[in-house]
PDB file of C-alpha atoms in Angstrom:
ATOM      1  CA  MET W   1       6.844  12.753  -8.606  1.00 85.00           C
ATOM      2  CA  VAL W   2       9.234  13.897  -5.908  1.00 90.00           C
ATOM      3  CA  CYS W   3       6.265  13.799  -3.458  1.00 93.00           C
ATOM      4  CA  ALA W   4       5.368  10.305  -4.637  1.00 91.00           C
ATOM      5  CA  LEU W   5       8.832   9.063  -4.163  1.00 91.00           C
ATOM      6  CA  ALA W   6       9.182  10.654  -0.705  1.00 94.00           C
ATOM      7  CA  ALA W   7       5.848   9.060   0.246  1.00 93.00           C
ATOM      8  CA  THR W   8       7.246   5.773  -0.924  1.00 91.00           C
ATOM      9  CA  CYS W   9      10.232   6.066   1.411  1.00 93.00           C
ATOM     10  CA  CYS W  10       7.758   6.814   4.326  1.00 95.00           C
ATOM     11  CA  TYR W  11       5.669   3.943   3.494  1.00 92.00           C
ATOM     12  CA  GLY W  12       8.526   1.491   2.816  1.00 90.00           C
ATOM     13  CA  THR W  13      10.267   2.274   6.209  1.00 93.00           C
ATOM     14  CA  ALA W  14       6.837   2.296   8.019  1.00 93.00           C
ATOM     15  CA  SER W  15       6.177  -1.299   6.861  1.00 90.00           C
ATOM     16  CA  VAL W  16       9.307  -2.721   8.600  1.00 90.00           C
ATOM     17  CA  LEU W  17       8.671  -0.803  11.783  1.00 92.00           C
ATOM     18  CA  GLN W  18       5.018  -1.860  11.875  1.00 91.00           C
ATOM     19  CA  ALA W  19       5.992  -5.475  11.420  1.00 88.00           C
ATOM     20  CA  ILE W  20       8.414  -5.256  14.360  1.00 89.00           C
ATOM     21  CA  GLY W  21       5.635  -3.852  16.432  1.00 89.00           C
ATOM     22  CA  ALA W  22       2.940  -6.120  15.276  1.00 86.00           C
ATOM     23  CA  ARG W  23       5.015  -9.249  15.876  1.00 84.00           C
ATOM     24  CA  SER W  24       5.684  -8.139  19.615  1.00 84.00           C
ATOM     25  CA  VAL W  25       1.959  -8.319  20.310  1.00 83.00           C
ATOM     26  CA  ALA W  26       0.128 -11.554  21.114  1.00 69.00           C
ATOM     27  CA  SER W  27      -2.367 -12.776  18.575  1.00 64.00           C
ATOM     28  CA  GLY W  28      -6.017 -12.408  19.342  1.00 57.00           C
ATOM     29  CA  PRO W  29      -8.363 -15.444  19.671  1.00 52.00           C
ATOM     30  CA  GLY W  30      -8.871 -17.456  16.629  1.00 52.00           C
ATOM     31  CA  SER W  31      -6.915 -17.412  13.315  1.00 51.00           C
ATOM     32  CA  GLY W  32      -8.818 -14.667  11.489  1.00 62.00           C
ATOM     33  CA  VAL W  33      -8.034 -11.075  11.124  1.00 75.00           C
ATOM     34  CA  ASP W  34      -7.908  -9.352  14.472  1.00 73.00           C
ATOM     35  CA  PRO W  35      -9.680  -5.832  14.142  1.00 76.00           C
ATOM     36  CA  VAL W  36      -8.260  -4.462  17.195  1.00 81.00           C
ATOM     37  CA  LEU W  37      -4.645  -5.607  16.622  1.00 83.00           C
ATOM     38  CA  PRO W  38      -3.654  -2.103  15.248  1.00 84.00           C
ATOM     39  CA  LEU W  39      -4.913  -0.463  18.496  1.00 84.00           C
ATOM     40  CA  ARG W  40      -3.000  -2.940  20.689  1.00 85.00           C
ATOM     41  CA  ALA W  41       0.211  -2.602  18.561  1.00 87.00           C
ATOM     42  CA  LEU W  42       0.140   1.166  19.124  1.00 87.00           C
ATOM     43  CA  ARG W  43       1.525   0.506  22.514  1.00 86.00           C
ATOM     44  CA  ARG W  44       4.830  -0.577  20.820  1.00 89.00           C
ATOM     45  CA  GLY W  45       7.233   2.298  19.834  1.00 90.00           C
ATOM     46  CA  PRO W  46       8.239   1.015  16.481  1.00 92.00           C
ATOM     47  CA  TYR W  47       4.598   0.564  15.304  1.00 92.00           C
ATOM     48  CA  ALA W  48       3.778   4.018  16.558  1.00 93.00           C
ATOM     49  CA  ALA W  49       6.729   5.400  14.666  1.00 95.00           C
ATOM     50  CA  GLY W  50       5.619   3.659  11.486  1.00 93.00           C
ATOM     51  CA  LEU W  51       2.140   5.145  11.900  1.00 93.00           C
ATOM     52  CA  VAL W  52       3.695   8.654  12.060  1.00 95.00           C
ATOM     53  CA  LEU W  53       5.640   7.807   8.757  1.00 95.00           C
ATOM     54  CA  ASP W  54       2.226   6.512   7.141  1.00 94.00           C
ATOM     55  CA  CYS W  55       0.590   9.724   7.892  1.00 94.00           C
ATOM     56  CA  ALA W  56       3.452  11.793   6.428  1.00 96.00           C
ATOM     57  CA  GLY W  57       3.487   9.508   3.357  1.00 94.00           C
ATOM     58  CA  PHE W  58      -0.173   9.900   2.996  1.00 93.00           C
ATOM     59  CA  ALA W  59      -0.006  13.791   2.935  1.00 94.00           C
ATOM     60  CA  LEU W  60       2.763  13.516   0.284  1.00 95.00           C
ATOM     61  CA  GLN W  61       0.669  10.972  -1.616  1.00 92.00           C
ATOM     62  CA  ILE W  62      -2.227  13.340  -1.695  1.00 92.00           C
ATOM     63  CA  VAL W  63      -0.071  16.079  -3.256  1.00 92.00           C
ATOM     64  CA  ALA W  64       1.152  13.628  -5.963  1.00 90.00           C
ATOM     65  CA  LEU W  65      -2.282  12.203  -6.655  1.00 88.00           C
ATOM     66  CA  ARG W  66      -3.684  15.661  -7.347  1.00 85.00           C
ATOM     67  CA  THR W  67      -0.700  16.501  -9.729  1.00 85.00           C
ATOM     68  CA  ILE W  68       0.376  13.425 -11.758  1.00 85.00           C
ATOM     69  CA  PRO W  69      -1.422  10.397 -13.143  1.00 84.00           C
ATOM     70  CA  LEU W  70      -2.537   7.650 -11.014  1.00 85.00           C
ATOM     71  CA  TYR W  71      -0.349   5.130 -12.830  1.00 81.00           C
ATOM     72  CA  ALA W  72       2.805   7.259 -12.134  1.00 83.00           C
ATOM     73  CA  VAL W  73       1.855   7.448  -8.419  1.00 87.00           C
ATOM     74  CA  GLY W  74       1.268   3.672  -8.452  1.00 81.00           C
ATOM     75  CA  ALA W  75       4.555   2.894 -10.040  1.00 78.00           C
ATOM     76  CA  ALA W  76       6.358   5.221  -7.492  1.00 83.00           C
ATOM     77  CA  LEU W  77       4.666   3.322  -4.671  1.00 82.00           C
ATOM     78  CA  ALA W  78       5.951   0.022  -6.114  1.00 75.00           C
ATOM     79  CA  ALA W  79       9.398   1.257  -5.207  1.00 78.00           C
ATOM     80  CA  GLY W  80       8.294   0.844  -1.571  1.00 79.00           C
ATOM     81  CA  LEU W  81       9.058  -2.680  -1.770  1.00 77.00           C
ATOM     82  CA  ALA W  82      12.642  -1.856  -2.633  1.00 79.00           C
ATOM     83  CA  VAL W  83      12.813   0.504   0.417  1.00 86.00           C
ATOM     84  CA  THR W  84      11.238  -2.179   2.532  1.00 83.00           C
ATOM     85  CA  ALA W  85      13.757  -4.753   1.336  1.00 78.00           C
ATOM     86  CA  VAL W  86      16.542  -2.434   2.172  1.00 83.00           C
ATOM     87  CA  VAL W  87      15.383  -1.480   5.708  1.00 87.00           C
ATOM     88  CA  ALA W  88      14.448  -5.086   6.435  1.00 81.00           C
ATOM     89  CA  ALA W  89      18.090  -6.038   5.605  1.00 79.00           C
ATOM     90  CA  TRP W  90      19.231  -3.476   8.120  1.00 82.00           C
ATOM     91  CA  LEU W  91      16.695  -3.748  10.976  1.00 83.00           C
ATOM     92  CA  LEU W  92      15.349  -7.453  10.649  1.00 74.00           C
ATOM     93  CA  LYS W  93      18.920  -8.819   9.522  1.00 73.00           C
ATOM     94  CA  ALA W  94      17.241 -10.034   6.384  1.00 66.00           C
ATOM     95  CA  ARG W  95      19.934 -10.935   3.738  1.00 70.00           C
ATOM     96  CA  LEU W  96      19.390  -9.760   0.061  1.00 70.00           C
ATOM     97  CA  THR W  97      20.705 -11.903  -2.686  1.00 78.00           C
ATOM     98  CA  LEU W  98      22.173 -10.653  -6.103  1.00 83.00           C
ATOM     99  CA  ALA W  99      18.752 -11.536  -7.521  1.00 82.00           C
ATOM    100  CA  GLU W 100      16.974  -9.433  -5.084  1.00 75.00           C
ATOM    101  CA  TRP W 101      19.184  -6.421  -5.608  1.00 78.00           C
ATOM    102  CA  SER W 102      18.685  -6.884  -9.481  1.00 84.00           C
ATOM    103  CA  ALA W 103      14.875  -6.695  -8.674  1.00 80.00           C
ATOM    104  CA  VAL W 104      15.450  -3.497  -6.838  1.00 76.00           C
ATOM    105  CA  GLY W 105      17.346  -2.030  -9.732  1.00 81.00           C
ATOM    106  CA  ALA W 106      14.395  -3.110 -12.081  1.00 83.00           C
ATOM    107  CA  VAL W 107      11.977  -1.197  -9.895  1.00 78.00           C
ATOM    108  CA  CYS W 108      14.175   1.944  -9.965  1.00 78.00           C
ATOM    109  CA  ALA W 109      14.768   1.773 -13.712  1.00 83.00           C
ATOM    110  CA  GLY W 110      10.870   1.232 -14.302  1.00 82.00           C
ATOM    111  CA  LEU W 111      10.272   4.442 -12.209  1.00 75.00           C
ATOM    112  CA  ALA W 112      12.726   6.423 -14.273  1.00 78.00           C
ATOM    113  CA  MET W 113      10.906   5.398 -17.497  1.00 83.00           C
ATOM    114  CA  ILE W 114       7.566   6.337 -15.995  1.00 79.00           C
ATOM    115  CA  ALA W 115       8.763   9.737 -14.729  1.00 74.00           C
ATOM    116  CA  LEU W 116      10.146  10.388 -18.346  1.00 78.00           C
ATOM    117  CA  ALA W 117       6.787   9.447 -20.002  1.00 80.00           C
ATOM    118  CA  SER W 118       4.214  10.830 -17.540  1.00 74.00           C
ATOM    119  CA  GLY W 119       2.059  13.666 -18.553  1.00 72.00           C
ATOM    120  CA  ALA W 120      -0.295  15.807 -16.406  1.00 67.00           C
ATOM    121  CA  GLU W 121      -3.141  14.030 -14.575  1.00 66.00           C
ATOM    122  CA  GLY W 122      -6.375  13.584 -16.396  1.00 65.00           C
ATOM    123  CA  ASN W 123      -9.011  16.196 -16.111  1.00 69.00           C
ATOM    124  CA  ARG W 124     -12.071  13.929 -16.372  1.00 71.00           C
ATOM    125  CA  ALA W 125     -14.472  13.549 -13.403  1.00 73.00           C
ATOM    126  CA  GLY W 126     -15.455  10.048 -14.203  1.00 77.00           C
ATOM    127  CA  PRO W 127     -19.000   8.630 -14.288  1.00 85.00           C
ATOM    128  CA  ALA W 128     -21.112   9.501 -11.329  1.00 83.00           C
ATOM    129  CA  ALA W 129     -21.636   5.783 -10.482  1.00 89.00           C
ATOM    130  CA  LEU W 130     -17.864   5.336 -10.193  1.00 91.00           C
ATOM    131  CA  ARG W 131     -18.122   6.870  -6.643  1.00 91.00           C
ATOM    132  CA  TRP W 132     -20.718   4.239  -5.470  1.00 94.00           C
ATOM    133  CA  TYR W 133     -18.718   1.461  -7.133  1.00 93.00           C
ATOM    134  CA  LEU W 134     -15.715   2.618  -5.129  1.00 92.00           C
ATOM    135  CA  LEU W 135     -17.618   2.603  -1.889  1.00 92.00           C
ATOM    136  CA  GLY W 136     -18.927  -1.036  -2.774  1.00 94.00           C
ATOM    137  CA  ALA W 137     -15.371  -2.108  -3.550  1.00 93.00           C
ATOM    138  CA  ALA W 138     -14.277  -0.892   0.009  1.00 92.00           C
ATOM    139  CA  VAL W 139     -16.896  -3.033   1.666  1.00 92.00           C
ATOM    140  CA  ALA W 140     -15.955  -5.959  -0.504  1.00 92.00           C
ATOM    141  CA  VAL W 141     -12.200  -5.477   0.623  1.00 90.00           C
ATOM    142  CA  LEU W 142     -13.196  -5.661   4.220  1.00 85.00           C
ATOM    143  CA  LEU W 143     -15.321  -8.820   3.799  1.00 86.00           C
ATOM    144  CA  VAL W 144     -12.826 -10.698   1.549  1.00 83.00           C
ATOM    145  CA  GLY W 145      -9.882  -9.761   3.780  1.00 80.00           C
ATOM    146  CA  ALA W 146     -11.762 -11.221   6.815  1.00 78.00           C
ATOM    147  CA  LEU W 147     -12.105 -14.529   4.946  1.00 81.00           C
ATOM    148  CA  ALA W 148      -8.498 -14.558   3.837  1.00 75.00           C
ATOM    149  CA  GLY W 149      -7.301 -14.144   7.319  1.00 68.00           C
ATOM    150  CA  ARG W 150      -8.491 -17.647   8.113  1.00 74.00           C
ATOM    151  CA  ILE W 151      -6.461 -19.466   5.565  1.00 77.00           C
ATOM    152  CA  PRO W 152      -3.106 -21.201   6.339  1.00 70.00           C
ATOM    153  CA  ASP W 153      -0.127 -18.916   7.194  1.00 64.00           C
ATOM    154  CA  GLY W 154       1.784 -19.751   3.928  1.00 62.00           C
ATOM    155  CA  PRO W 155      -0.495 -17.833   1.447  1.00 76.00           C
ATOM    156  CA  ARG W 156      -2.003 -15.822   4.105  1.00 81.00           C
ATOM    157  CA  ALA W 157       0.449 -12.915   4.029  1.00 80.00           C
ATOM    158  CA  LEU W 158       0.100 -12.522   0.053  1.00 81.00           C
ATOM    159  CA  LEU W 159      -3.616 -12.608   0.109  1.00 85.00           C
ATOM    160  CA  LEU W 160      -3.950 -10.108   3.020  1.00 88.00           C
ATOM    161  CA  GLY W 161      -1.456  -7.890   1.396  1.00 87.00           C
ATOM    162  CA  LEU W 162      -3.464  -8.000  -1.813  1.00 86.00           C
ATOM    163  CA  GLY W 163      -6.544  -7.085   0.199  1.00 91.00           C
ATOM    164  CA  ALA W 164      -4.640  -4.286   1.879  1.00 92.00           C
ATOM    165  CA  GLY W 165      -3.513  -3.029  -1.461  1.00 90.00           C
ATOM    166  CA  ALA W 166      -7.134  -3.033  -2.910  1.00 93.00           C
ATOM    167  CA  GLY W 167      -8.155  -0.984   0.105  1.00 94.00           C
ATOM    168  CA  PHE W 168      -5.353   1.529  -0.401  1.00 93.00           C
ATOM    169  CA  GLY W 169      -6.157   1.586  -4.210  1.00 92.00           C
ATOM    170  CA  VAL W 170      -9.612   2.658  -3.236  1.00 94.00           C
ATOM    171  CA  VAL W 171      -8.127   5.355  -1.123  1.00 93.00           C
ATOM    172  CA  ALA W 172      -5.856   6.573  -4.160  1.00 91.00           C
ATOM    173  CA  VAL W 173      -8.900   6.709  -6.566  1.00 91.00           C
ATOM    174  CA  ALA W 174     -11.276   8.442  -4.023  1.00 92.00           C
ATOM    175  CA  VAL W 175      -8.573  11.315  -3.605  1.00 89.00           C
ATOM    176  CA  ARG W 176      -8.998  11.985  -7.214  1.00 87.00           C
ATOM    177  CA  LEU W 177     -12.906  11.798  -7.058  1.00 89.00           C
ATOM    178  CA  ILE W 178     -13.319  14.277  -4.122  1.00 87.00           C
ATOM    179  CA  ASP W 179     -13.703  17.342  -6.162  1.00 78.00           C
ATOM    180  CA  SER W 180     -14.736  19.860  -3.541  1.00 74.00           C
ATOM    181  CA  PRO W 181     -13.760  20.419   0.143  1.00 75.00           C
ATOM    182  CA  ALA W 182     -16.811  22.305   0.835  1.00 75.00           C
ATOM    183  CA  LEU W 183     -18.533  20.504   3.700  1.00 76.00           C
ATOM    184  CA  PRO W 184     -22.164  19.955   2.551  1.00 80.00           C
ATOM    185  CA  ARG W 185     -20.959  18.694  -0.802  1.00 81.00           C
ATOM    186  CA  LEU W 186     -18.067  16.683   0.812  1.00 85.00           C
ATOM    187  CA  PHE W 187     -20.313  14.852   3.193  1.00 88.00           C
ATOM    188  CA  GLY W 188     -22.658  13.912   0.318  1.00 88.00           C
ATOM    189  CA  ASN W 189     -19.833  12.298  -1.808  1.00 90.00           C
ATOM    190  CA  PRO W 190     -19.698   8.549  -1.544  1.00 92.00           C
ATOM    191  CA  ALA W 191     -15.975   8.850  -2.349  1.00 92.00           C
ATOM    192  CA  LEU W 192     -15.331  10.175   1.047  1.00 92.00           C
ATOM    193  CA  TYR W 193     -16.697   7.240   2.875  1.00 95.00           C
ATOM    194  CA  ALA W 194     -14.975   4.861   0.404  1.00 94.00           C
ATOM    195  CA  LEU W 195     -11.637   6.602   1.407  1.00 94.00           C
ATOM    196  CA  LEU W 196     -12.278   6.120   5.074  1.00 94.00           C
ATOM    197  CA  LEU W 197     -13.443   2.523   4.769  1.00 94.00           C
ATOM    198  CA  GLY W 198     -10.824   1.530   2.279  1.00 93.00           C
ATOM    199  CA  GLY W 199      -7.966   3.080   4.397  1.00 93.00           C
ATOM    200  CA  ALA W 200      -9.262   1.425   7.599  1.00 91.00           C
ATOM    201  CA  ALA W 201      -9.654  -2.066   5.927  1.00 91.00           C
ATOM    202  CA  GLY W 202      -6.194  -1.765   4.164  1.00 91.00           C
ATOM    203  CA  PHE W 203      -4.455  -0.805   7.425  1.00 88.00           C
ATOM    204  CA  THR W 204      -6.108  -3.599   9.359  1.00 89.00           C
ATOM    205  CA  LEU W 205      -5.427  -6.248   6.840  1.00 90.00           C
ATOM    206  CA  LEU W 206      -1.727  -5.127   6.285  1.00 89.00           C
ATOM    207  CA  THR W 207      -1.116  -5.173  10.147  1.00 88.00           C
ATOM    208  CA  SER W 208      -2.514  -8.753  10.334  1.00 86.00           C
ATOM    209  CA  ALA W 209      -0.337  -9.839   7.449  1.00 86.00           C
ATOM    210  CA  PHE W 210       2.759  -8.436   9.072  1.00 85.00           C
ATOM    211  CA  GLN W 211       2.041 -10.174  12.419  1.00 81.00           C
ATOM    212  CA  ARG W 212       2.645 -13.660  11.145  1.00 74.00           C
ATOM    213  CA  GLY W 213       3.936 -13.467   7.621  1.00 76.00           C
ATOM    214  CA  SER W 214       6.945 -12.012   5.599  1.00 77.00           C
ATOM    215  CA  VAL W 215       7.092  -8.302   5.351  1.00 81.00           C
ATOM    216  CA  ILE W 216       8.313  -8.481   1.833  1.00 76.00           C
ATOM    217  CA  VAL W 217       5.696 -10.973   0.596  1.00 78.00           C
ATOM    218  CA  ALA W 218       2.827  -8.961   2.182  1.00 82.00           C
ATOM    219  CA  THR W 219       4.190  -5.693   0.809  1.00 81.00           C
ATOM    220  CA  ALA W 220       4.504  -7.111  -2.640  1.00 77.00           C
ATOM    221  CA  GLY W 221       0.930  -8.173  -2.587  1.00 81.00           C
ATOM    222  CA  MET W 222      -0.125  -4.700  -1.331  1.00 86.00           C
ATOM    223  CA  ILE W 223       1.872  -3.065  -4.087  1.00 80.00           C
ATOM    224  CA  LEU W 224       0.448  -5.304  -6.902  1.00 78.00           C
ATOM    225  CA  ALA W 225      -3.211  -4.368  -5.979  1.00 84.00           C
ATOM    226  CA  GLU W 226      -2.462  -0.777  -5.158  1.00 84.00           C
ATOM    227  CA  SER W 227      -0.658  -0.057  -8.298  1.00 78.00           C
ATOM    228  CA  ALA W 228      -2.753  -1.967 -10.914  1.00 78.00           C
ATOM    229  CA  GLY W 229      -6.379  -1.028  -9.997  1.00 84.00           C
ATOM    230  CA  PRO W 230      -5.962   2.782  -9.788  1.00 86.00           C
ATOM    231  CA  ALA W 231      -3.831   2.707 -12.880  1.00 81.00           C
ATOM    232  CA  VAL W 232      -6.635   0.980 -14.888  1.00 81.00           C
ATOM    233  CA  VAL W 233      -9.168   3.398 -13.533  1.00 86.00           C
ATOM    234  CA  GLY W 234      -7.167   6.475 -14.215  1.00 84.00           C
ATOM    235  CA  VAL W 235      -6.544   5.532 -17.893  1.00 80.00           C
ATOM    236  CA  LEU W 236     -10.140   4.353 -18.587  1.00 82.00           C
ATOM    237  CA  TRP W 237     -12.249   6.926 -16.839  1.00 85.00           C
ATOM    238  CA  LEU W 238     -10.185   9.772 -15.505  1.00 84.00           C
ATOM    239  CA  GLY W 239      -8.207  10.689 -18.609  1.00 80.00           C
ATOM    240  CA  ASP W 240      -4.616   9.917 -17.454  1.00 80.00           C
ATOM    241  CA  ARG W 241      -2.231   9.661 -20.359  1.00 79.00           C
ATOM    242  CA  PRO W 242       1.474   9.738 -21.037  1.00 80.00           C
ATOM    243  CA  HIS W 243       3.240  12.259 -23.288  1.00 81.00           C
ATOM    244  CA  ALA W 244       2.350  11.519 -26.961  1.00 83.00           C
ATOM    245  CA  GLY W 245       4.763   9.013 -28.489  1.00 86.00           C
ATOM    246  CA  LEU W 246       5.978   7.790 -25.223  1.00 84.00           C
ATOM    247  CA  GLU W 247       3.120   5.481 -24.307  1.00 84.00           C
ATOM    248  CA  TRP W 248       5.374   2.439 -24.818  1.00 89.00           C
ATOM    249  CA  VAL W 249       7.902   3.826 -22.278  1.00 87.00           C
ATOM    250  CA  ALA W 250       5.206   4.184 -19.804  1.00 82.00           C
ATOM    251  CA  VAL W 251       3.889   0.664 -20.171  1.00 86.00           C
ATOM    252  CA  ALA W 252       7.502  -0.730 -20.165  1.00 89.00           C
ATOM    253  CA  GLY W 253       8.298   1.253 -17.069  1.00 83.00           C
ATOM    254  CA  PHE W 254       5.176   0.208 -15.244  1.00 82.00           C
ATOM    255  CA  ALA W 255       5.741  -3.426 -16.217  1.00 85.00           C
ATOM    256  CA  ALA W 256       9.486  -3.292 -14.916  1.00 84.00           C
ATOM    257  CA  ALA W 257       8.486  -1.618 -11.712  1.00 78.00           C
ATOM    258  CA  VAL W 258       5.685  -4.089 -10.819  1.00 78.00           C
ATOM    259  CA  THR W 259       7.720  -6.993 -12.128  1.00 83.00           C
ATOM    260  CA  GLY W 260      10.736  -6.045  -9.972  1.00 78.00           C
ATOM    261  CA  ALA W 261       8.403  -5.722  -6.908  1.00 72.00           C
ATOM    262  CA  LEU W 262       6.898  -9.132  -7.374  1.00 74.00           C
ATOM    263  CA  ALA W 263      10.316 -10.739  -8.017  1.00 77.00           C
ATOM    264  CA  LEU W 264      11.407  -9.491  -4.636  1.00 66.00           C
ATOM    265  CA  SER W 265       8.512 -11.432  -3.013  1.00 63.00           C
ATOM    266  CA  ARG W 266       9.815 -14.697  -4.557  1.00 66.00           C
ATOM    267  CA  PHE W 267      13.224 -14.503  -3.030  1.00 58.00           C
ATOM    268  CA  GLY W 268      14.079 -14.365   0.634  1.00 45.00           C
ATOM    269  CA  ASP W 269      11.602 -14.114   3.504  1.00 47.00           C
ATOM    270  CA  THR W 270      12.227 -11.677   6.366  1.00 41.00           C
ATOM    271  CA  GLY W 271      10.638 -14.145   8.565  1.00 42.00           C
ATOM    272  CA  THR W 272      10.549 -12.791  12.279  1.00 38.00           C
ATOM    273  CA  GLU W 273      13.021 -10.616  13.943  1.00 36.00           C
ATOM    274  CA  PRO W 274      15.982 -12.740  15.093  1.00 33.00           C
ATOM    275  CA  GLY W 275      15.938 -13.577  18.775  1.00 34.00           C
ATOM    276  CA  ARG W 276      12.484 -12.061  19.397  1.00 38.00           C
ATOM    277  CA  GLN W 277       9.263 -13.987  20.347  1.00 39.00           C
ATOM    278  CA  PRO W 278       5.928 -12.363  20.553  1.00 39.00           C
ATOM    279  CA  ASP W 279       4.977 -11.745  24.101  1.00 39.00           C
ATOM    280  CA  GLN W 280       1.708 -12.387  25.760  1.00 38.00           C
ATOM    281  CA  GLY W 281       0.709  -8.765  26.471  1.00 40.00           C
ATOM    282  CA  GLY W 282       0.579  -6.933  29.760  1.00 40.00           C
ATOM    283  CA  GLY W 283       4.333  -6.042  29.697  1.00 39.00           C
ATOM    284  CA  PRO W 284       5.797  -2.727  29.095  1.00 37.00           C
ATOM    285  CA  PRO W 285       5.782  -1.376  25.548  1.00 36.00           C
TER     286      PRO W 285
END
C-alpha cells in the first residue's frame, strides 16, 4: 500500500506538469487526437519531468499490483486526483473551495478504510481467454478514444480521460496476468501486448485531454475507469478478497474514494495556465 500511495503522488504531480507542457505545444491539424503530440511535448521541460515521474510511479505500481488486490491499488490511485488538485492549486493557481477540500478528505478517508480491510492479492490465474479479451479491450480503447477526440471541447476532456483510464486499467490487469518473465513464454502471452498497447493508448489520450481541457476533469475520468474496471476483474476472476468480516469496509472505502474523486471534477476547472498561451512551435523549449 505504501508503494501504491507513492505511485499516486508521482502520477498526481506528473498530471499537472504534463498539462503545462502539453498546453505550450500547438495543436496538430484537425480536432481529433494527435498521436504525435506526446513526442512534440517532450521538448518541454515540465512534460519531460512529468514523464520521469510517470516511470517512477509505474515501477512502484508494479510492486503494489504484485502484492495487494487490484481494488486496493485502484483506490490508492484515486487519491491521485487529490494530489493533482493540490499541485494544480500551487502551479496553475487554481483555487480550491471548501467543497473541493472536503472531497479530498473523502478520498483520503476512503483509502484508510481500504487499507484496513485489504487482504492479500488473489492467487487465481484467471481464464486463459481473459488475456485475449484484455488485448481486444486495448484495441477498442484506441479506436474509441480516437472518435472521442473529435467531440466538442466541453465533454472532450472527460471522455478522453475515461478512455485513458480504460487503457491504464488494461495495464494494471495485464501486470497480474504476466506470470513468467521467461522470454519465450513472455512473448507468447497476449497480456504483454495488451500492456504495451493499453499504456500507449492511455498516455496518448490523456495528453490530448490535458492540452485543451481541465486537468482535474480529465484526471477524474481517468481515475474512474482505471479504478473500477480492474477492481471488478480482480474480484470476479483473480480471487482478490478483503479480510473476512471487513467486506463492507472495503466497499464503503472504495465508494468514498471514487465519489470524492468524481466530486472534485464537478467543482472548479484548472483551465489554462494564467498568462500563458500555446505557442506555434519552433521556439525554444
